[in-house]
XYZ file of C-alpha atoms in Angstrom:
562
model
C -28.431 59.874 -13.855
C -27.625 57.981 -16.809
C -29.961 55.439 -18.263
C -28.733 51.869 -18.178
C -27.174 50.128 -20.667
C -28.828 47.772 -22.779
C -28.195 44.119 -22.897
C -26.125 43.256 -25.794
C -28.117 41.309 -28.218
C -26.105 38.186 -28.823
C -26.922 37.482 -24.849
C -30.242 36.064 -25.608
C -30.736 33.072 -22.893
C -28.738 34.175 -19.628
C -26.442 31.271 -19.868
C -23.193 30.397 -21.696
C -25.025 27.210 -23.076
C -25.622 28.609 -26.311
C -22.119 28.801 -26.830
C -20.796 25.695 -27.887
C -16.657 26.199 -26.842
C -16.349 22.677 -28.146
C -15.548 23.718 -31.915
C -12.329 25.124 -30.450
C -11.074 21.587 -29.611
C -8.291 19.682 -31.267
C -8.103 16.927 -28.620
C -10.285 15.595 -26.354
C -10.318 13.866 -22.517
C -11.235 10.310 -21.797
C -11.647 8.938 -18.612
C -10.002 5.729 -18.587
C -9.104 2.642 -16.877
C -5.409 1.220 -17.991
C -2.537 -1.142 -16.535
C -0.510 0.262 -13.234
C 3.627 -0.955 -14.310
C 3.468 -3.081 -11.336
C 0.327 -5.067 -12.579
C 1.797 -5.608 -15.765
C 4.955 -6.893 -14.150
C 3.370 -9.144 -11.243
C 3.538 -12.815 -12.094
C 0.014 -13.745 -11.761
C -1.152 -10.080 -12.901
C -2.706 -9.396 -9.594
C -4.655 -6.454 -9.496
C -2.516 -4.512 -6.920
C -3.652 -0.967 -7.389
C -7.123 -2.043 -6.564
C -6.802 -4.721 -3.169
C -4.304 -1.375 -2.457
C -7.199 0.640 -2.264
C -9.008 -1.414 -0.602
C -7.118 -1.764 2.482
C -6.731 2.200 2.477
C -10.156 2.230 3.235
C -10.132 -0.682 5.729
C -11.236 -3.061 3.536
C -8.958 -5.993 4.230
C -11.189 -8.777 3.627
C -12.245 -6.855 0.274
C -8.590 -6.616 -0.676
C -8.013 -10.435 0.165
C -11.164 -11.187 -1.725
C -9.161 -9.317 -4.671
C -5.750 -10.637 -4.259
C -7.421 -14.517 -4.088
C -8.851 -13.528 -7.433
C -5.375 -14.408 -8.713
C -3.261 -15.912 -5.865
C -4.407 -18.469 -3.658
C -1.028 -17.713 -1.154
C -1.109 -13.877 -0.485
C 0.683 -14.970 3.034
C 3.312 -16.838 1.152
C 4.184 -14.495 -1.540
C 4.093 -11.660 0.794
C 7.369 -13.923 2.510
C 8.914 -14.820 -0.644
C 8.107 -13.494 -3.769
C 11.006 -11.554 -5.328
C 8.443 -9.005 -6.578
C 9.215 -7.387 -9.818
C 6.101 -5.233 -9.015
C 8.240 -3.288 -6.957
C 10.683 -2.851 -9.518
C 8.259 -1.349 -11.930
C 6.485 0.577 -9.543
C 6.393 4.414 -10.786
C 6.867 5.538 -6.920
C 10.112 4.276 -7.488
C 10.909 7.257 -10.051
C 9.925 9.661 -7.363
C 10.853 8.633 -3.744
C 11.207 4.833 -3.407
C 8.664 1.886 -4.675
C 5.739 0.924 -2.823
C 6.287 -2.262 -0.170
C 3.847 -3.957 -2.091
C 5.170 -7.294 -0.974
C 4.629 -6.660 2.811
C 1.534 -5.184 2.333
C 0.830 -8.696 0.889
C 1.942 -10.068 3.537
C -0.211 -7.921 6.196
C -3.210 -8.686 4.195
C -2.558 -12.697 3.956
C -1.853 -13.087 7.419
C -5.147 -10.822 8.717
C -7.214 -13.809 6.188
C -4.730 -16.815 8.187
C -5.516 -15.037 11.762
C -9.518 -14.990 10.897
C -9.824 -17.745 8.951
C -10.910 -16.072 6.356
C -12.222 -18.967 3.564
C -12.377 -18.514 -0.728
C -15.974 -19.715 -2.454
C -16.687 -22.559 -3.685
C -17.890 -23.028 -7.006
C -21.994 -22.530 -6.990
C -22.408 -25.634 -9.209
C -20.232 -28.539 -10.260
C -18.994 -28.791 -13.958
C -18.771 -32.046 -15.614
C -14.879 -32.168 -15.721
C -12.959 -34.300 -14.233
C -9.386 -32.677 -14.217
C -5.742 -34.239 -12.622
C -3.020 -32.547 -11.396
C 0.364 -34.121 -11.173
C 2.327 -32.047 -8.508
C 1.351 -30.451 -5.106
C 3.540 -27.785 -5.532
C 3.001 -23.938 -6.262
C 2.016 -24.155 -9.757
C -0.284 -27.682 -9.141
C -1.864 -26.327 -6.152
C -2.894 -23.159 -8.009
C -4.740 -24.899 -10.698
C -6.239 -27.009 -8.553
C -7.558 -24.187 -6.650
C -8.674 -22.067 -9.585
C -10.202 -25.665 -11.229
C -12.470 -25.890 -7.622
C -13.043 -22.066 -8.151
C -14.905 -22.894 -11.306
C -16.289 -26.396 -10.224
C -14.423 -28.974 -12.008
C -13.966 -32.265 -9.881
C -9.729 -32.048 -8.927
C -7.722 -34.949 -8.134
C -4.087 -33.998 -6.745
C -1.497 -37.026 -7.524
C 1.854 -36.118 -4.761
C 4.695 -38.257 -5.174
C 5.989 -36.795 -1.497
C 4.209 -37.196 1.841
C 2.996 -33.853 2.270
C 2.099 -30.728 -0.230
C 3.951 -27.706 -1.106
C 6.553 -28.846 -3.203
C 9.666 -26.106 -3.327
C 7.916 -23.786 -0.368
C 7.879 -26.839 1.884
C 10.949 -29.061 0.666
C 13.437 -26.084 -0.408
C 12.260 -22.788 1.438
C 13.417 -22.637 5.030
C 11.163 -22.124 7.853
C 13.184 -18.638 8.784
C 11.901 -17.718 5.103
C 8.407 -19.488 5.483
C 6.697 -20.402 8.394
C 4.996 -23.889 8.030
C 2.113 -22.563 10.153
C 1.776 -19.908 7.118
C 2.614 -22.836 4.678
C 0.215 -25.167 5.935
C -2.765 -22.819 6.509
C -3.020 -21.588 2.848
C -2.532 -25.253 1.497
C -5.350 -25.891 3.604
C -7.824 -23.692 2.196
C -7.036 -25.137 -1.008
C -8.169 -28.373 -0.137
C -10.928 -27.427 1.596
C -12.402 -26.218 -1.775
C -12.662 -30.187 -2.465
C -9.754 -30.969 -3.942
C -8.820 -35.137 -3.969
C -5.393 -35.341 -2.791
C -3.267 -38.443 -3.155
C -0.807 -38.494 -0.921
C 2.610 -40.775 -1.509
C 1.686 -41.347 -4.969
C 4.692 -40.614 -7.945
C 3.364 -40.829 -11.373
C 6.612 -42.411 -12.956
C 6.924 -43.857 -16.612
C 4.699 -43.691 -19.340
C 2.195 -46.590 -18.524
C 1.736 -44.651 -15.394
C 0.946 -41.361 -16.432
C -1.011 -42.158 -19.402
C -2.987 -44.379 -17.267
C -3.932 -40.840 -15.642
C -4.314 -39.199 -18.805
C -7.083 -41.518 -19.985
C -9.245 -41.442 -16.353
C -9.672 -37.721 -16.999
C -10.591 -34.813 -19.446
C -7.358 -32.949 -18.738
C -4.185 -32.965 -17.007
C -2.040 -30.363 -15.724
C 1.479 -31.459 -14.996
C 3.728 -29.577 -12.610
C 6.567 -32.277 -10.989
C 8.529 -29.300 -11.013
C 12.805 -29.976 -11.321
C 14.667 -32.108 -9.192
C 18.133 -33.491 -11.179
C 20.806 -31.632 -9.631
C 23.444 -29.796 -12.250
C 26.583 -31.273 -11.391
C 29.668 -29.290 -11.828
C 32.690 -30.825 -13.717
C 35.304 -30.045 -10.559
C 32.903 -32.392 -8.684
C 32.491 -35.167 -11.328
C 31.701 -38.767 -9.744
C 30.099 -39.349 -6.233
C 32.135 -38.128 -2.418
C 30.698 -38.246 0.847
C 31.854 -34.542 1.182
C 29.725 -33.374 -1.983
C 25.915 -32.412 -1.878
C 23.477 -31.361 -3.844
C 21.717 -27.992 -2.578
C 17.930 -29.064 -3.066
C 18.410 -32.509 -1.243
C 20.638 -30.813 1.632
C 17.754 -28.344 2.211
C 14.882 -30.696 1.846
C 16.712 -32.789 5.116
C 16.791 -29.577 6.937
C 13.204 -29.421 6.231
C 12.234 -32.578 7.279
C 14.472 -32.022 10.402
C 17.589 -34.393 9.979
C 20.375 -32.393 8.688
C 23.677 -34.607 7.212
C 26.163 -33.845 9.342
C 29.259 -31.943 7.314
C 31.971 -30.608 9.716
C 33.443 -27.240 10.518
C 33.546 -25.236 7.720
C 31.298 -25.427 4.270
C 31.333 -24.395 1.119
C 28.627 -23.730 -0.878
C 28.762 -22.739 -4.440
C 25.674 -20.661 -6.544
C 24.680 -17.156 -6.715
C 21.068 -17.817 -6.261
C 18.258 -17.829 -3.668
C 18.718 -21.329 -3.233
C 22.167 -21.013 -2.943
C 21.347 -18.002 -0.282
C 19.266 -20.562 1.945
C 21.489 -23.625 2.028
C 24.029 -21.516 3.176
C 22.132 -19.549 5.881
C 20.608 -23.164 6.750
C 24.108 -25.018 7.300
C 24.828 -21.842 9.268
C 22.215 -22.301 11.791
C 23.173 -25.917 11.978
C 26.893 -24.777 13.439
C 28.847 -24.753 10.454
C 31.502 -21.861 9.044
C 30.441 -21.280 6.003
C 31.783 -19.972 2.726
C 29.342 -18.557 -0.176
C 31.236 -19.015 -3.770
C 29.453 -16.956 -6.936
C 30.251 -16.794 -10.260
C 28.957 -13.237 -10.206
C 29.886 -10.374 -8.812
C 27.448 -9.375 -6.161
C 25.714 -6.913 -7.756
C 25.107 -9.918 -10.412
C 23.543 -12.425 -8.081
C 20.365 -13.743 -9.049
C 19.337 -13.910 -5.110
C 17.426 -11.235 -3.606
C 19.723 -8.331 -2.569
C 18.001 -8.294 0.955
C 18.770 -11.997 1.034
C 22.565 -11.391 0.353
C 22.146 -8.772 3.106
C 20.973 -11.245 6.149
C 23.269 -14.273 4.810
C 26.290 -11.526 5.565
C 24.669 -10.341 8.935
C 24.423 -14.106 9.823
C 28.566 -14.466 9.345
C 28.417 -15.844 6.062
C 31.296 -15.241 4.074
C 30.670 -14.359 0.088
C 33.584 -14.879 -2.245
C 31.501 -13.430 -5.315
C 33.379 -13.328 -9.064
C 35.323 -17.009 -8.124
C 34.590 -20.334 -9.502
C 36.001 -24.100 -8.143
C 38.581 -25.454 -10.671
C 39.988 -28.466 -8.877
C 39.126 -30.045 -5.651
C 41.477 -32.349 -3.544
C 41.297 -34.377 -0.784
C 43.467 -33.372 2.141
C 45.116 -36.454 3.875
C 43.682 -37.946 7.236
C 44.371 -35.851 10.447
C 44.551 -32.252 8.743
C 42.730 -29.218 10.329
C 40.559 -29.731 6.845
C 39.142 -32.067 4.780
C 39.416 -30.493 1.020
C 41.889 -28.367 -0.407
C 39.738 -26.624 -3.305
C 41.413 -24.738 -6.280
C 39.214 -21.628 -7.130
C 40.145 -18.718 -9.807
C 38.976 -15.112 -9.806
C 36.355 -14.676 -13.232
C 34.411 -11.648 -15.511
C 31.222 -12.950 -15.567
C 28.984 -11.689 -18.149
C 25.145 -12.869 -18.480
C 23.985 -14.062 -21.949
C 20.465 -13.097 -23.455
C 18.717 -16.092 -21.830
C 18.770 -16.845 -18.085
C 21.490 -19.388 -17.156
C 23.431 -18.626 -20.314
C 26.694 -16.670 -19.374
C 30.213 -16.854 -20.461
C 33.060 -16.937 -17.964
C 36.817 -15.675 -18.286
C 39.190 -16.558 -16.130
C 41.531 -13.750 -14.558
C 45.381 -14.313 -14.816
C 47.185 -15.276 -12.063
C 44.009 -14.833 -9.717
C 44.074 -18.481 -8.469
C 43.484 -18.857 -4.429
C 42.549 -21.594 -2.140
C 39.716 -22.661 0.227
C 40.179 -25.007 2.709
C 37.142 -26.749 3.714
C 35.388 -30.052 4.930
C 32.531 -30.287 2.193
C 31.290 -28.394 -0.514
C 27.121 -28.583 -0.976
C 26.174 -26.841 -5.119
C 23.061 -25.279 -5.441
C 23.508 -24.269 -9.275
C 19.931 -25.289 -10.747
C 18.140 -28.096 -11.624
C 16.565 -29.823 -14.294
C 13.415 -31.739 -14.688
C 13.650 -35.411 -14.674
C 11.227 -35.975 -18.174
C 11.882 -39.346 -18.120
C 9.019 -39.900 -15.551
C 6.194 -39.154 -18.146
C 7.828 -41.178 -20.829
C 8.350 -39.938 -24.675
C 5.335 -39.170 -26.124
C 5.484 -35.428 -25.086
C 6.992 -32.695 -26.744
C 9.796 -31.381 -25.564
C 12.312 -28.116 -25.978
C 15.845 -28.753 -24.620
C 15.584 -29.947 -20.583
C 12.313 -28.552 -20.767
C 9.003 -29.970 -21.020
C 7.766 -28.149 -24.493
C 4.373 -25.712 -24.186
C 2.724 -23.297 -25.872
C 0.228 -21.065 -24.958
C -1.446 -20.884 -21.689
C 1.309 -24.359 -20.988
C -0.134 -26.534 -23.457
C 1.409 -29.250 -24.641
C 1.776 -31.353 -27.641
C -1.015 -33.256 -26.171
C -4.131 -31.766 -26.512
C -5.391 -32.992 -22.792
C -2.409 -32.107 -20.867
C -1.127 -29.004 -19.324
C 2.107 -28.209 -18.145
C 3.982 -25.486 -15.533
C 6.369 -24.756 -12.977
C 9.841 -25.079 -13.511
C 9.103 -28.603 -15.313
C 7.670 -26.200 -18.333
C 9.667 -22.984 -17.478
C 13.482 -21.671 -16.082
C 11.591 -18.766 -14.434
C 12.600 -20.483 -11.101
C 10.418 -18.490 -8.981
C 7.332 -19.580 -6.702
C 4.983 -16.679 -8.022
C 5.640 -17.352 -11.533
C 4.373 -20.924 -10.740
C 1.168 -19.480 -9.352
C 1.319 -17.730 -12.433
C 1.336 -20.503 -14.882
C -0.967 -22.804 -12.798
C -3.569 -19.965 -13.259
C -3.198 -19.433 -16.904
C -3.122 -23.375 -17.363
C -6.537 -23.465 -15.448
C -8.373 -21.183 -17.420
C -7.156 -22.596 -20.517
C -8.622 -25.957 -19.113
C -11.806 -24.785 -18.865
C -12.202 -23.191 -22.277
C -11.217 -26.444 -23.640
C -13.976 -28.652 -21.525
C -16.472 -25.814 -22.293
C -15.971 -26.659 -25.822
C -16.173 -29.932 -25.271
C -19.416 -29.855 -23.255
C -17.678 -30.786 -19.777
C -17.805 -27.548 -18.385
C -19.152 -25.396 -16.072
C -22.940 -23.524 -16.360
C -21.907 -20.690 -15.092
C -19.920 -17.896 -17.013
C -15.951 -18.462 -17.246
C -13.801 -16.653 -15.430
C -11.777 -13.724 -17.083
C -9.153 -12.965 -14.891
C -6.471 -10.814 -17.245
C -8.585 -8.847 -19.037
C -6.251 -5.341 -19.004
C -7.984 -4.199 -22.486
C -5.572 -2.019 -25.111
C -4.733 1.262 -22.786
C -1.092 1.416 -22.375
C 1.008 0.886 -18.983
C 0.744 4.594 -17.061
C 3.778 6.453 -16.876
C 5.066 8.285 -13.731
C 4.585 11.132 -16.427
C 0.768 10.934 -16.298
C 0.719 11.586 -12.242
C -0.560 14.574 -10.968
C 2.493 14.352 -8.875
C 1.865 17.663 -6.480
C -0.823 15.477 -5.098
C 1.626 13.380 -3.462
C 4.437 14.314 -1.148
C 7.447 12.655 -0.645
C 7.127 9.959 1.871
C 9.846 7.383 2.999
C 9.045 3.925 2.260
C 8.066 1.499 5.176
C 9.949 -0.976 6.169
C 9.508 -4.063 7.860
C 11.517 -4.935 10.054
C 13.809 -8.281 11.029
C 15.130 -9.943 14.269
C 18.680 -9.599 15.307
C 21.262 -12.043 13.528
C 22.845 -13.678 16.772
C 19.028 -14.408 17.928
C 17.700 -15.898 14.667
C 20.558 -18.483 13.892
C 19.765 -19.682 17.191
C 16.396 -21.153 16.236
C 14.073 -21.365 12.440
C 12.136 -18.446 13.470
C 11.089 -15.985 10.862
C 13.784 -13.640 10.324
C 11.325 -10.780 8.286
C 8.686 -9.643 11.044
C 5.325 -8.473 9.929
C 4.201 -4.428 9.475
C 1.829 -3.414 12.138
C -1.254 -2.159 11.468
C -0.515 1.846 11.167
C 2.472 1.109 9.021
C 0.650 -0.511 6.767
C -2.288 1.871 6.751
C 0.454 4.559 5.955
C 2.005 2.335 3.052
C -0.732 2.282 1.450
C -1.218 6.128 1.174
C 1.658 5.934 -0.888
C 0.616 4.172 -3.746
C 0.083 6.347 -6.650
C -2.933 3.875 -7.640
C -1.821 4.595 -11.152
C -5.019 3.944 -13.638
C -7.313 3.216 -10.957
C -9.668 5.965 -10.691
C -10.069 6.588 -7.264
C -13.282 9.125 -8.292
C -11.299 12.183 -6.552
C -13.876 14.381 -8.486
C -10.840 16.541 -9.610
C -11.404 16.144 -13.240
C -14.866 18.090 -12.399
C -13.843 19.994 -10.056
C -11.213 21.780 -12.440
C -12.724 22.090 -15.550
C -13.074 25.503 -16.571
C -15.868 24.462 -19.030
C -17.905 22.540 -16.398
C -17.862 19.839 -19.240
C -17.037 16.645 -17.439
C -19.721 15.063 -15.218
C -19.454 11.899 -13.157
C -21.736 9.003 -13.711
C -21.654 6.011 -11.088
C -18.014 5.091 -11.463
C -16.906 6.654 -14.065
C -16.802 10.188 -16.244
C -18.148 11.961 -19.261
C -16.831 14.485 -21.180
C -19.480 17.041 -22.903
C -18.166 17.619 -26.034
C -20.403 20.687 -26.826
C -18.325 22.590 -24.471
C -14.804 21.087 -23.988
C -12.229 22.980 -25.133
C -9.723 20.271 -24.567
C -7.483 22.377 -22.734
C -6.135 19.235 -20.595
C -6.595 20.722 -17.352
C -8.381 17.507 -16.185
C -5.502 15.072 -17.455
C -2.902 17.303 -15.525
C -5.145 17.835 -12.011
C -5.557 13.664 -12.422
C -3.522 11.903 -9.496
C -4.017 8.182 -10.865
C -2.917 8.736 -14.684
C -7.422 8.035 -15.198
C -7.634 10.655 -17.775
C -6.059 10.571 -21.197
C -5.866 13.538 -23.693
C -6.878 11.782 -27.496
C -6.285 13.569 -31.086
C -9.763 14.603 -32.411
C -9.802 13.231 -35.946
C -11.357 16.066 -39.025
């Protein structure tokens, strides 16, 4: 029998500790925390990968908790936002984007049907702020103001709050039981709201300005853009934003048979699906083609289930009245364009098509083109850029106690980028009345903090560790039964469907501590620690095998530097 062999002598402890693997290394793995593409592209950088999470695990009230960190109208937003989150989402590379809008929406309305209420502030600050505006970007500073502490007075020039979601949003688009129950909770936080009470000229305002230690001003846009086809005042010419707000408040003008309405936006989109549920025919006239329209594409989609009729790449040249007796009122003159968009939103040039020209005959024509703000109301002494109220960063003005937002500060004509700005506008309040002693004891609130990592890429998804799922989709009442009434046309996801959403987001740079990063390393060199990861560099090779087996784009590979 032959002896056995000795034990080599370099194996002198039993273990492979003694041999450090880490001199091999020319790069090494970091665990890491970075910016999902639909974070960076939500307008009040809402931290979606995270309240996503958090209602995978049945954590709904956690995930409202998170999504009121930012937004104080999850409901709302999940109804109307026209989420660019979804069009940055990486699942869109792959299979189709997340429905991270209805899974808003799910969320929002499980807080409405609980009754589910935000925190006030644990002590009062010294501040005494105003807001000029009850709509989306006014209410959210006020709320995030009340977060903090600060003592909020609300000045409305209308009877009622909500602005654009209550005076230009249709009910079909927004319930006003969803409307009013999120306002609510704002005010419930405290705020002072003045009902019926238009700041107008500069006496008035800057009688505000001096009763408090800063303003934010948000009256939003209401001059109507006139077109020059429709120069001087008809009976049979409307403007869009007053024609909806009369739908609103229940007392539609009466138009006759068949309507025109010109635009190629959302607004445009609802005062022609509202004068459709009020009887009318009615004709949609864009400047764009339709793949061009600002308006949602799902919008565009209902209006032409609903019998709207879309004559898209057209503009009016000439209208004429018809005389008395006529099957129509108006004989209007339109021509065929190319429309091509400039660098800035609402710049564009327009070229008319050579013998294209065509006629509608109608019995009124209602524009919903834009609108300006009327700056007139807080007289000259601020700043301003073009039909714009001028602000820099955070919306501040060229006063140094007032605050600005909304579309009176901004032509990003959309109800989350209001939010948005009211946010940023708050925060940037209370720094200033912290430095001025008026603010609050506690610490301030940090709210976009997304540190230097770079947006993840699709690329850094451990993509075998998601299959291909279809998208869910919500899904909408019949045409013929919702132009019969101003029910909600988008129904709610039920609860499984949303459940099974929200195993489809990649939760890209939220770690969701998987363990595969330990699991996988050959070297045994990365341990977890609470919430997070090490990387031994005694014994990492930095072979990258953790930063491929990652599914959430959490670990990074970084140069070693000699």
């Amino acid at each position: 029998m032959n002896a056995p062999l000795p034990v080599p002598p370099i194996w002198t402890t039993g273990t492979t500790e003694g041999i450090h693997t880490g001199t091999w290394r020319a790069a090494t793995p970091r665990h890491l925390f970075a910016p999902s593409p639909c974070h960076q592209a939500c307008p009040v950088n809402g931290e979606i990968a995270t309240w996503i999470g958090q209602a995978r695990n049945n954590d709904f009230h956690g995930a409202w908790q998170t999504l009121m960190r930012h937004n104080p109208f999850p409901a709302i937003a999940g109804r109307i936002c026209h989420h660019p989150c979804e069009s940055a989402c990486n699942r869109a590379e792959y299979d189709a984007a997340l429905s991270i809008c209805r899974l808003e929406r799910f969320i929002g309305d499980a807080a409405l049907d609980a009754g589910w209420m935000p925190q006030a502030a644990a002590s009062a600050a010294a501040g005494r702020v105003a807001i000029v505006g009850g709509g989306p970007a006014g209410l959210s500073a006020a709320y995030q103001l009340r977060r903090i502490g600060y003592a909020v007075t609300l000045y409305e020039g209308s009877d009622a709050l909500g602005g654009v979601m209550r005076h230009g949003i249709p009910a079909y688009r927004l319930s006003r039981r969803v409307l009013d129950g999120e306002i609510a909770r704002i005010v419930a936080l405290g705020v002072d709201v003045r009902l019926n009470h238009p700041v107008q000229g500069e006496q008035a305002f800057a009688g505000i300005v001096a009763a408090h230690d800063a303003v934010f001003v948000a009256l939003g846009a209401q001059q109507p853009k006139r077109l020059p086809a429709l120069a001087g005042d008809h009976d049979w010419a409307l403007d869009g934003a007053r024609y909806l707000a009369a739908c609103s408040r229940g007392t539609p003008p009466a138009l006759g048979a068949r309507v025109l309405v010109i635009g190629g936006g959302s607004a445009a989109i609802d005062v022609a699906r509202s004068a459709r549920r009020q009887g009318h025919e009615v004709t949609l006239l864009a400047l764009e083609q339709r793949a061009q329209m600002p308006a949602q594409p799902e919008e565009v989609v209902e209006a032409l289930e609903e019998g709207i009729t879309l004559v898209n790449g057209a503009m009016l040249r000439v209208a004429r009245e018809k005389a008395p007796g006529g099957d129509s009122r108006l004989a209007l003159e339109c021509v065929r364009v190319r429309f091509e968009p400039g660098s800035e939103r609402g710049r564009f040039t327009l070229t008319e098509i050579e013998g294209s020209a065509f006629e509608i005959a109608v019995d009124a024509v209602v524009t919903a083109i834009g609108q300006d703000p009327r700056l007139d109301d807080l007289g000259v002494g601020l700043r301003r850029e073009g039909a714009l109220l001028w602000t820099a960063t955070a919306g501040a003005t060229s006063d140094g106690k007032v605050w600005a937002g909304g579309d009176l500060a901004s032509m990003a004509r959309f109800v989350t980028e209001a939010v948005g700005m009211g946010k940023r506008a708050a925060l940037a309040i209370d720094r200033s009345l912290r430095e001025r002693g008026l603010g609050a004891s506690g610490p301030a609130l940090v709210l976009d903090d997304d540190g230097d990592e770079p947006v993840v890429p699709l690329s850094a998804i451990s993509q075998h560790y998601h299959p291909r799922r279809a998208r869910v989709e919500s899904p909408r009442r019949g045409a013929a039964e919702r132009i019969a009434d101003e029910g909600e046309v988008q129904l709610g996801l039920e609860l499984a469907q949303a459940l099974a959403e929200t195993t489809r987001c990649f939760s890209c740079g939220t770690c969701i501590n998987c363990d595969h990063c330990v699991i996988y390393c050959p070297d045994l060199a990365i341990e977890r620690v609470g919430l997070g990861y090490t990387v031994n560099t005694d014994y990492c090779k930095g072979c990258g095998v953790c930063v491929r087996e990652c599914p959430t784009g959490s670990m990074a590979m970084s140069e070693d530097s000699k």
